[in-house]
Amino acid sequence: MTDQTPISREERVEKLKGVGSERKRVEDARFTQGKGNYVDDIKLPGMLFGDFVRSPYAHARVVSINKDAALKVPGVLAVLTAADLAPLGLHWMPTLAGDKQMVLADGKVLFQGQEVAFVVATDRYAAADGIEAVEVEYEELPVVVDPFKALAPDAPVLREDLEGKMTGAHGPRKHHNHIFTWEQGDQAATEAVIASADVVAEEMVYYHRTHPCPLEPCGCVASMDKVNGKLTLWGTFQAPHAIRTVVSLISGIEEHNIRVISPDIGGGFGNKVGAYSGYVCSVVASIVTGKPVKWIEDRMDNLMTTAFARDYWMKGRIAATKEGKITGLWCHVTADHGGFDACADPTKFPAGFFNICTGSYDIPVAYLAVDGVYTNKAPGGVAYRCSFRVTEAAYFIERMIEILAIELNMDAAELRRINFIRKEQFPYHSALGWEYDSGDYHTAWEKALKAVDYEGLRKEQAQRVADFKAGKTRKLLGIGLTHFTEIVGAGPVKNCDILGLGMFDSCEIRIHPTGSAIARLGTISQGQGHATTFAQILASEIGLPADSITVEEGDTDTAPYGLGTYGSRSTPVAGAATAMAGRKIRAKAQMIAAWLLEVHDNDLEWDVDRFVVKGAPERFKTMKEIAFAAYNQAIPGLEPGLEAVSYYDPPNMTYPFGAYICVMEIDVDTGVHEIRQFYALDDCGTRINPMIIEGQVHGGLTEALAIAMGQEIAYDELGNCKTGTLMDFFVPTAWETPHYTTDHTTTPSPHHPIGAKGVGESPNVGGVPAFSNAVHDAFRAFGLRQSHMPHDHWRIWKIANGLGLHG
Ligand code: CDP
């Protein structure tokens, strides 16, 4: 088989659609034609439907559960309660944070919407009727929704199962509703710096409770094949292999008898990382009935009960010289975890990577303490389009910088400029323990300021303030600045595990004889376009066109073990595994080419899609030719075939960064805001697919807009969730979404095989402070220091009113 068509080098590069190419998303053919295969699309013969009786109370004792009437409802086959699961040891399940959580209410409920009983029926309508017929008697208990009140000496005991246990998964507990204290940095040195500083800015910064809102809520289909002893579980899983291991450990079914499949799952954003009662109950119901059982949340279930995000009360002190050089940072966080600690964080990091809160700044000394607290709210604490509490950290430091600028009476862009970590300081060791891999913050910052004409904007703003004071306008102008540094790509395994599972990732490549290939990975795309971009990495590594490479993820029977997709870890970890597996293919291909060309391996050099004899460019073998030979020629000393697998344990995380500027007009009388301009410069190292990156940035910024400007999970004092429907929970439409200008610089990661860093979470991490800072900045001239998000119209109106701007 030969492939000797003369074609220029540029054309060969073009044909590959490798790294850097704006290759169109291969996934979109099915998504745009309604041909996606989501979990709720799965329909199996004889499939049953299970759904939950949920608690109307946030804190109550469950006095009795009467199933009799429900079992008489036509179509209802079974009603499971904690008493039914207890003999199997399945009435509680481990959480990702080392706590345990009730699968079904065991004696009491701890949050509104908690799962009390699981009704199994022939279809979802019969299940709904059955749910209505289950009689549950509750005895209400005092409710605590405020984490500070939860720590009062006389606060009600929420977790009676932990009473008397003064040590938890993350060390000592100080109070019956306290979960852990996590400390980083040097407390004594930081407090000494603050005590003697020229200037100290102090503030409480609250990042409110919110919730990812994926297109498809959580759900699964469990199918137990009793004849072969095999359990197949389709579900909305962001980490299918981890789910397989956990299901095996909980159920006792051997891991080779469990197959977990994540089909198209309609977005994850952290919501689909954890383990939910629905998964356990569906598996039990399938084992009991011998039939497949489906459980799919509705939108209210999703918003009210599955994993929330944020809810961090962050008290900060930042010290500086009169000239604005930051000398120290102190932070204490009160973290509201709800009824169970179900945070999705690596084991050694109970507050995730919040200790990236020194941000982009060279801060010589810092101290951080986080206290986790139980309240009567839904559990969770997931990385909603963020890498393990990084968005909370970025919000904290970017607000503190703005407040310090007010304290110093200094321009906030200049304050950032004089405190950035300088290019020559990388790799940079932060005061709170990280090694930033690479960065060039000043270049990005100057580019951003120039792009928006920052000086011009400040002049316009000053004129606007003057006009406002003179009664000529009722609109203010806010300039929201942010420079963020992210930390994404967990592992390394030595630092990062979840429930003891090391956070490496993997890629297995099989080259077919005719020069096409299949690559399987331990990650799972939830819409990020992995099938498009991982093929691009391979195309550049092995010289086969991306269009000839199928990428498959999400089936534990076929994909190599990996820890899944969240926190922008796919590119830094599985993307690296892909490149490394590609290099193994190329190494074997080089030996084959040498044999075919009758030269020594070292006489060959790689050129786009072929090995060429050094000094004799007319003598070469293309990868396509090599693939055919790998299977069909007997090559002495080499096994037939061309396959490779790489399990990649990253040496460090990657540190993408960005400079965002939001220009916002605010109507003082109505609180209505208009985003006049949003400029987003991202640096994610080597860019695999600029078009996909731009899409990721647009999506992430829109979620940031939602969070900053309206989206929240709010409770009344009885623990009733006030925002459990899309009537109350803000999800932006095209109407609210502004135009974004995207830009980039490229500072490759020195340790990633192709220099790439993650990007998917960056726009959320940087977007929220940019929007929020714009609101604060608009009112800075009138004395505003700090105000809590979300900045909906009513709250903005209240800021203006509080500042006396309504006359
Ligand atoms: O883990 P997750 O897929 O959520 O995030 P990611 O690794 O940041 O990747 C999001 C998407 O952007 C993927 O399709 C990546 O391949 C793509 N990407 C890219 O084209 N270039 C980068 N340097 C980083 C990500």
XYZ file of N, CA, C and O in Angstrom, residues 482-633:
608
model
N -10.921 42.448 36.489
C -10.529 41.190 37.128
C -9.278 40.656 36.452
O -9.203 40.646 35.214
N -8.333 40.225 37.259
C -7.251 39.392 36.747
C -7.222 38.152 37.607
O -6.978 38.217 38.803
N -7.515 37.011 36.997
C -7.625 35.795 37.812
C -6.539 34.797 37.434
O -6.033 34.805 36.303
N -6.201 33.957 38.417
C -5.341 32.808 38.150
C -6.086 31.586 38.634
O -6.565 31.552 39.765
N -6.194 30.606 37.771
C -6.892 29.361 38.100
C -5.888 28.279 38.424
O -4.704 28.395 38.079
N -6.376 27.209 38.989
C -5.535 26.036 39.198
C -6.370 24.841 38.764
O -7.383 24.534 39.376
N -5.983 24.226 37.656
C -6.806 23.145 37.109
C -5.939 21.971 36.677
O -4.769 22.118 36.340
N -6.580 20.787 36.696
C -5.899 19.598 36.192
C -5.490 18.641 37.301
O -4.375 18.101 37.296
N -6.381 18.411 38.251
C -6.050 17.483 39.350
C -5.952 16.046 38.836
O -6.758 15.630 38.016
N -4.910 15.208 39.284
C -3.805 15.138 40.140
C -2.964 16.334 40.464
O -3.576 17.369 40.558
N -1.699 15.990 40.771
C -0.997 14.694 40.785
C -1.558 13.725 41.829
O -2.121 14.165 42.831
N -1.356 12.427 41.562
C -1.905 11.391 42.434
C -1.373 11.529 43.863
O -2.097 11.285 44.828
N -0.126 11.945 44.000
C 0.439 12.030 45.361
C -0.309 13.055 46.220
O -0.326 12.943 47.434
N -0.931 14.026 45.607
C -1.702 15.013 46.372
C -3.198 14.820 46.254
O -3.940 15.222 47.131
N -3.625 14.291 45.112
C -5.054 14.355 44.806
C -5.669 12.981 44.595
O -5.296 12.248 43.662
N -6.619 12.669 45.467
C -7.442 11.485 45.269
C -8.856 11.841 45.702
O -9.057 12.794 46.435
N -9.819 11.071 45.202
C -11.178 11.208 45.720
C -11.552 9.834 46.247
O -11.482 8.834 45.502
N -11.887 9.761 47.541
C -12.201 8.487 48.201
C -11.092 7.462 47.994
O -11.368 6.272 47.795
N -9.874 7.928 47.940
C -8.744 7.012 47.772
C -8.435 6.682 46.320
O -7.467 5.966 46.054
N -9.240 7.195 45.380
C -8.982 6.914 43.959
C -8.074 8.020 43.397
O -8.454 9.196 43.375
N -6.882 7.633 42.958
C -5.884 8.592 42.481
C -6.355 9.314 41.228
O -6.949 8.717 40.340
N -6.040 10.611 41.157
C -6.599 11.425 40.076
C -5.652 11.541 38.878
O -5.238 12.624 38.492
N -5.353 10.392 38.293
C -4.637 10.376 37.010
C -5.690 10.352 35.892
O -6.891 10.362 36.161
N -5.263 10.292 34.664
C -6.230 9.961 33.603
C -5.551 9.224 32.463
O -4.350 8.962 32.542
N -6.326 8.841 31.471
C -5.818 7.821 30.563
C -6.306 7.996 29.128
O -7.326 8.637 28.875
N -5.546 7.387 28.241
C -5.968 7.313 26.830
C -5.402 6.044 26.216
O -4.243 5.684 26.453
N -6.242 5.357 25.473
C -5.822 4.135 24.778
C -6.086 4.355 23.288
O -7.177 4.790 22.926
N -5.084 4.065 22.478
C -5.234 4.308 21.030
C -5.028 3.016 20.272
O -4.092 2.257 20.559
N -5.883 2.800 19.328
C -5.761 1.635 18.457
C -5.757 2.163 17.019
O -6.710 2.797 16.574
N -4.656 1.925 16.316
C -4.582 2.366 14.918
C -5.039 1.197 14.052
O -4.573 0.058 14.230
N -5.942 1.451 13.144
C -6.437 0.394 12.253
C -5.491 0.267 11.048
O -4.799 1.232 10.697
N -5.484 -0.927 10.383
C -4.512 -1.148 9.299
C -4.576 -0.109 8.176
O -3.559 0.221 7.577
N -5.770 0.430 7.913
C -5.867 1.362 6.782
C -5.539 2.801 7.181
O -5.745 3.737 6.414
N -5.054 2.990 8.422
C -4.604 4.326 8.808
C -5.694 5.201 9.379
O -5.615 6.427 9.283
N -6.714 4.608 9.959
C -7.630 5.390 10.793
C -7.484 4.857 12.212
O -6.723 3.910 12.442
N -8.166 5.472 13.169
C -7.879 5.090 14.554
C -9.070 5.312 15.462
O -10.001 6.065 15.139
N -9.024 4.632 16.608
C -9.988 4.912 17.676
C -9.193 5.205 18.942
O -8.220 4.508 19.254
N -9.610 6.265 19.640
C -8.967 6.603 20.918
C -10.045 6.587 21.995
O -11.137 7.127 21.799
N -9.730 5.926 23.095
C -10.691 5.879 24.204
C -10.042 6.514 25.427
O -8.873 6.281 25.713
N -10.849 7.291 26.167
C -10.293 8.050 27.287
C -11.101 7.834 28.561
O -12.278 7.477 28.506
N -10.442 8.113 29.694
C -11.103 7.974 30.990
C -11.951 9.171 31.366
O -12.550 9.189 32.444
N -11.996 10.177 30.515
C -12.810 11.369 30.769
C -14.179 11.194 30.122
O -14.450 10.168 29.490
N -15.046 12.185 30.243
C -16.346 12.118 29.581
C -16.827 13.536 29.264
O -16.973 14.363 30.154
N -17.051 13.769 27.989
C -17.498 15.094 27.554
C -18.948 15.303 27.957
O -19.771 14.401 27.865
N -19.236 16.497 28.444
C -20.641 16.850 28.718
C -21.077 17.968 27.790
O -21.998 18.714 28.086
N -20.362 18.062 26.666
C -20.665 19.124 25.716
C -19.432 19.939 25.352
O -19.502 20.844 24.535
N -18.283 19.612 25.982
C -17.077 20.428 25.762
C -16.409 20.163 24.428
O -15.456 20.844 24.083
N -16.820 19.115 23.715
C -16.235 18.873 22.396
C -14.999 17.994 22.407
O -14.127 18.114 21.531
N -14.911 17.069 23.372
C -13.721 16.211 23.445
C -13.491 15.404 22.171
O -12.349 15.186 21.776
N -14.579 14.936 21.539
C -14.414 14.101 20.342
C -13.712 14.895 19.242
O -13.021 14.335 18.388
N -13.888 16.200 19.287
C -13.255 17.062 18.285
C -11.795 17.326 18.650
O -10.893 17.136 17.836
N -11.570 17.746 19.920
C -10.243 18.257 20.264
C -9.224 17.167 20.583
O -8.047 17.321 20.251
N -9.647 16.076 21.207
C -8.665 15.017 21.486
C -8.165 14.401 20.174
O -7.005 14.004 20.072
N -9.039 14.338 19.183
C -8.595 13.852 17.872
C -7.570 14.812 17.273
O -6.637 14.392 16.574
N -7.716 16.113 17.587
C -6.746 17.091 17.069
C -5.366 16.893 17.699
O -4.345 16.998 17.023
N -5.363 16.609 19.026
C -4.065 16.364 19.680
C -3.395 15.174 19.003
O -2.204 15.207 18.657
N -4.179 14.125 18.778
C -3.614 12.914 18.162
C -3.150 13.160 16.741
O -2.102 12.652 16.323
N -3.947 13.930 16.009
C -3.583 14.212 14.617
C -2.181 14.816 14.566
O -1.340 14.412 13.752
N -1.922 15.768 15.472
C -0.597 16.399 15.483
C 0.482 15.441 15.951
O 1.633 15.546 15.531
N 0.138 14.529 16.838
C 1.148 13.622 17.381
C 1.480 12.468 16.439
O 2.620 12.022 16.374
N 0.427 11.935 15.743
C 0.677 10.711 14.971
C 0.500 10.893 13.471
O 0.670 9.935 12.706
N 0.125 12.093 13.065
C 0.107 12.368 11.632
C -1.022 11.705 10.861
O -0.930 11.528 9.647
N -2.094 11.337 11.538
C -3.294 10.882 10.832
C -4.337 11.989 10.955
O -4.421 12.638 12.004
N -5.153 12.220 9.909
C -6.108 13.327 9.986
C -7.083 13.141 11.153
O -7.524 12.021 11.425
N -7.410 14.242 11.828
C -8.379 14.170 12.935
C -9.679 13.541 12.457
O -10.341 12.816 13.210
N -10.027 13.774 11.201
C -11.283 13.210 10.686
C -11.246 11.687 10.609
O -12.283 11.049 10.435
N -10.035 11.109 10.688
C -9.927 9.638 10.634
C -9.813 9.034 12.035
O -9.470 7.867 12.174
N -10.043 9.851 13.060
C -9.867 9.350 14.432
C -11.178 9.481 15.205
O -11.715 10.578 15.360
N -11.691 8.344 15.646
C -12.891 8.353 16.498
C -12.449 8.478 17.944
O -11.517 7.800 18.365
N -13.131 9.342 18.693
C -12.840 9.449 20.134
C -14.059 8.936 20.888
O -15.187 9.338 20.606
N -13.806 8.031 21.812
C -14.892 7.430 22.586
C -14.612 7.591 24.072
O -13.491 7.378 24.522
N -15.648 7.949 24.830
C -15.494 8.082 26.285
C -16.762 7.530 26.929
O -17.787 7.366 26.276
N -16.673 7.263 28.216
C -17.897 7.081 29.000
C -18.410 5.676 29.165
O -19.433 5.482 29.815
N -17.731 4.669 28.603
C -18.184 3.282 28.782
C -17.071 2.534 29.510
O -15.987 2.310 28.957
N -17.327 2.130 30.756
C -16.252 1.523 31.551
C -15.834 0.156 31.024
O -14.766 -0.333 31.389
N -16.654 -0.476 30.195
C -16.245 -1.762 29.616
C -15.205 -1.583 28.518
O -14.505 -2.523 28.159
N -15.140 -0.393 27.951
C -14.207 -0.206 26.833
C -13.123 0.836 27.134
O -11.980 0.660 26.726
N -13.478 1.897 27.852
C -12.490 2.969 28.084
C -11.529 2.573 29.199
O -11.910 1.878 30.131
N -10.270 3.037 29.118
C -9.342 2.784 30.228
C -9.771 3.589 31.463
O -10.482 4.582 31.344
N -9.321 3.128 32.633
C -9.731 3.759 33.888
C -9.257 5.205 33.950
O -8.113 5.527 33.626
N -10.171 6.074 34.381
C -9.811 7.481 34.559
C -10.755 8.105 35.559
O -11.768 7.506 35.920
N -10.424 9.303 35.986
C -11.205 9.912 37.063
C -12.244 10.907 36.559
O -12.884 11.591 37.347
N -12.391 11.002 35.218
C -13.522 11.756 34.706
C -13.253 13.222 34.436
O -12.122 13.700 34.474
N -14.355 13.934 34.178
C -14.268 15.316 33.700
C -14.994 16.274 34.621
O -16.191 16.168 34.819
N -14.242 17.180 35.185
C -14.759 18.291 35.995
C -13.540 19.171 36.259
O -12.396 18.725 36.147
N -13.807 20.412 36.623
C -12.702 21.297 37.009
C -11.646 21.421 35.930
O -10.453 21.470 36.238
N -12.058 21.484 34.679
C -11.113 21.672 33.553
C -9.933 20.711 33.621
O -8.811 21.087 33.322
N -10.171 19.467 34.063
C -9.030 18.563 34.182
C -8.788 17.748 32.911
O -7.744 17.112 32.766
N -9.745 17.792 31.962
C -9.617 16.906 30.809
C -8.370 17.199 29.976
O -7.593 16.297 29.669
N -8.197 18.459 29.618
C -7.044 18.805 28.784
C -5.732 18.621 29.545
O -4.804 17.968 29.053
N -5.640 19.163 30.783
C -4.359 18.994 31.490
C -4.004 17.535 31.776
O -2.827 17.199 31.792
N -4.972 16.662 32.002
C -4.627 15.299 32.407
C -4.878 14.309 31.257
O -3.939 13.709 30.738
N -6.133 14.151 30.818
C -6.393 13.197 29.731
C -5.797 13.691 28.406
O -5.363 12.879 27.576
N -5.768 15.001 28.224
C -5.147 15.552 27.010
C -3.667 15.203 26.980
O -3.099 14.862 25.925
N -3.039 15.250 28.165
C -1.619 14.874 28.253
C -1.458 13.377 27.995
O -0.541 12.955 27.275
N -2.367 12.575 28.557
C -2.313 11.117 28.321
C -2.445 10.824 26.833
O -1.777 9.927 26.294
N -3.291 11.585 26.164
C -3.502 11.394 24.721
C -2.207 11.657 23.951
O -1.806 10.863 23.087
N -1.568 12.767 24.296
C -0.301 13.083 23.613
C 0.738 12.004 23.901
O 1.476 11.576 22.991
N 0.798 11.544 25.147
C 1.814 10.548 25.514
C 1.540 9.209 24.825
O 2.479 8.541 24.350
N 0.269 8.815 24.737
C -0.065 7.568 24.033
C 0.291 7.711 22.556
O 0.827 6.786 21.935
N 0.022 8.899 22.004
C 0.383 9.169 20.607
C 1.889 9.029 20.392
O 2.340 8.484 19.375
N 2.655 9.484 21.362
C 4.126 9.404 21.228
C 4.610 7.955 21.277
O 5.605 7.605 20.635
N 3.888 7.126 22.058
C 4.260 5.703 22.077
C 3.995 5.078 20.702
O 4.767 4.271 20.204
N 2.880 5.474 20.100
C 2.559 4.981 18.751
C 3.669 5.395 17.784
O 4.163 4.598 16.963
N 4.067 6.652 17.921
C 5.069 7.182 16.986
C 6.414 6.466 17.168
O 7.141 6.227 16.204
N 6.723 6.119 18.423
C 8.004 5.439 18.673
C 8.023 4.074 17.968
O 9.027 3.696 17.340
N 6.909 3.345 18.046
C 6.882 2.047 17.372
C 6.864 2.256 15.847
O 7.531 1.527 15.100
N 6.118 3.287 15.442
C 6.033 3.567 14.002
C 7.426 3.863 13.436
O 7.753 3.484 12.299
N 8.254 4.518 14.240
C 9.610 4.850 13.779
C 10.422 3.568 13.512
O 11.157 3.481 12.518
N 10.237 2.573 14.390
C 10.972 1.305 14.190
C 10.487 0.601 12.920
O 11.276 0.053 12.157
N 9.162 0.681 12.731
C 8.607 0.029 11.528
C 9.119 0.738 10.267
O 9.553 0.101 9.300
N 9.090 2.068 10.315
C 9.548 2.843 9.153
C 11.017 2.539 8.854
O 11.417 2.390 7.680
N 11.821 2.431 9.920
C 13.256 2.152 9.731
C 13.439 0.809 9.026
O 14.261 0.668 8.103
N 12.643 -0.152 9.435
C 12.762 -1.482 8.806
C 12.315 -1.419 7.340
O 12.974 -1.941 6.445
N 11.199 -0.683 7.122
C 10.690 -0.584 5.749
C 11.687 0.141 4.833
O 11.859 -0.214 3.669
N 12.355 1.152 5.375
C 13.263 1.970 4.557
C 14.705 1.464 4.610
O 15.601 2.065 3.997
N 14.880 0.416 5.409
C 16.199 -0.199 5.547
C 17.247 0.814 6.016
O 18.323 0.961 5.436
N 16.878 1.577 7.055
C 17.844 2.494 7.684
C 17.754 2.284 9.195
O 16.860 1.605 9.692
N 18.699 2.900 9.903
C 18.633 2.856 11.369
C 17.558 3.832 11.857
O 17.336 4.866 11.220
N 16.929 3.510 13.006
C 15.896 4.407 13.582
C 16.382 5.856 13.644
O 15.640 6.791 13.352
N 17.636 6.018 14.066
C 18.164 7.369 14.280
C 18.378 8.136 12.979
O 18.629 9.342 13.009
N 18.278 7.437 11.856
C 18.443 8.127 10.570
C 17.128 8.762 10.097
O 17.072 9.335 9.005
N 16.102 8.599 10.922
C 14.794 9.124 10.501
C 14.425 10.359 11.302
O 14.786 10.486 12.467
N 13.654 11.260 10.645
C 13.065 12.364 11.413
C 11.583 12.474 11.077
O 11.145 12.121 9.982
N 10.821 12.945 12.076
C 9.370 13.056 11.923
C 9.039 14.330 11.161
O 9.594 15.397 11.435
N 8.141 14.243 10.195
C 7.742 15.418 9.435
C 6.233 15.368 9.206
O 5.762 14.744 8.232
N 5.487 15.960 10.084
C 4.024 16.145 10.021
C 3.245 14.830 10.068
O 2.493 14.567 10.994
N 3.406 14.000 9.024
C 2.598 12.779 8.932
C 3.443 11.596 8.463
O 2.920 10.604 7.986
N 4.769 11.731 8.574
C 5.642 10.703 8.001
C 7.031 10.723 8.636
O 7.438 11.723 9.235
N 7.718 9.601 8.489
C 9.135 9.570 8.838
C 9.938 9.696 7.555
O 9.684 8.985 6.570
N 10.905 10.603 7.587
C 11.717 10.912 6.410
C 13.172 10.562 6.733
O 13.644 10.817 7.854
N 13.876 9.997 5.756
C 15.300 9.722 5.961
C 16.038 11.061 5.964
O 15.857 11.887 5.052
N 16.827 11.278 7.043
C 17.543 12.552 7.164
C 18.421 12.777 5.931
O 19.155 11.863 5.523
N 18.333 13.920 5.328
C 19.166 14.252 4.181
C 18.671 13.657 2.869
O 19.264 13.895 1.828
N 17.574 12.871 2.918
C 17.030 12.284 1.673
C 15.511 12.399 1.696
O 14.787 11.422 1.900
N 14.996 13.628 1.538
C 13.561 13.872 1.743
C 12.652 13.064 0.830
O 11.467 12.909 1.105
N 13.203 12.539 -0.277
C 12.355 11.746 -1.185
C 12.110 10.350 -0.628
O 11.230 9.641 -1.098
N 12.876 9.965 0.411
C 12.701 8.624 1.007
C 11.929 8.771 2.323
O 12.436 9.314 3.307
N 10.695 8.315 2.328
C 9.871 8.457 3.545
C 8.808 7.367 3.583
O 8.546 6.684 2.582
N 8.206 7.210 4.739
C 7.026 6.356 4.898
C 5.986 7.151 5.678
O 6.278 7.694 6.752
N 4.785 7.241 5.130
C 3.725 7.969 5.835
C 3.171 7.094 6.954
O 3.337 5.867 6.942
N 2.497 7.732 7.902
C 1.906 6.982 9.013
C 0.891 5.973 8.487
O 0.755 4.885 9.026
N 0.218 6.353 7.432
C -0.769 5.457 6.849
C -0.093 4.183 6.327
O -0.564 3.062 6.577
N 1.015 4.362 5.658
C 1.766 3.193 5.153
C 2.294 2.350 6.309
O 2.256 1.119 6.282
N 2.761 3.057 7.341
C 3.333 2.345 8.491
C 2.249 1.527 9.185
O 2.479 0.381 9.599
N 1.040 2.109 9.295
C -0.062 1.395 9.960
C -0.346 0.085 9.240
O -0.521 -0.973 9.865
N -0.365 0.134 7.922
C -0.660 -1.083 7.149
C 0.431 -2.130 7.360
O 0.157 -3.317 7.602
N 1.672 -1.653 7.339
C 2.798 -2.573 7.536
C 2.782 -3.175 8.937
O 3.132 -4.346 9.132
N 2.347 -2.377 9.927
C 2.341 -2.852 11.323
C 1.514 -4.118 11.458
O 1.806 -4.979 12.294
N 0.469 -4.231 10.655
C -0.400 -5.405 10.760
C -0.042 -6.496 9.759
O -0.304 -7.666 9.996
N 0.542 -6.112 8.636
C 0.616 -7.061 7.529
C 2.020 -7.460 7.084
O 2.166 -8.213 6.131
N 3.006 -6.950 7.761
C 4.378 -7.353 7.414
C 4.986 -8.028 8.637
O 4.798 -7.537 9.768
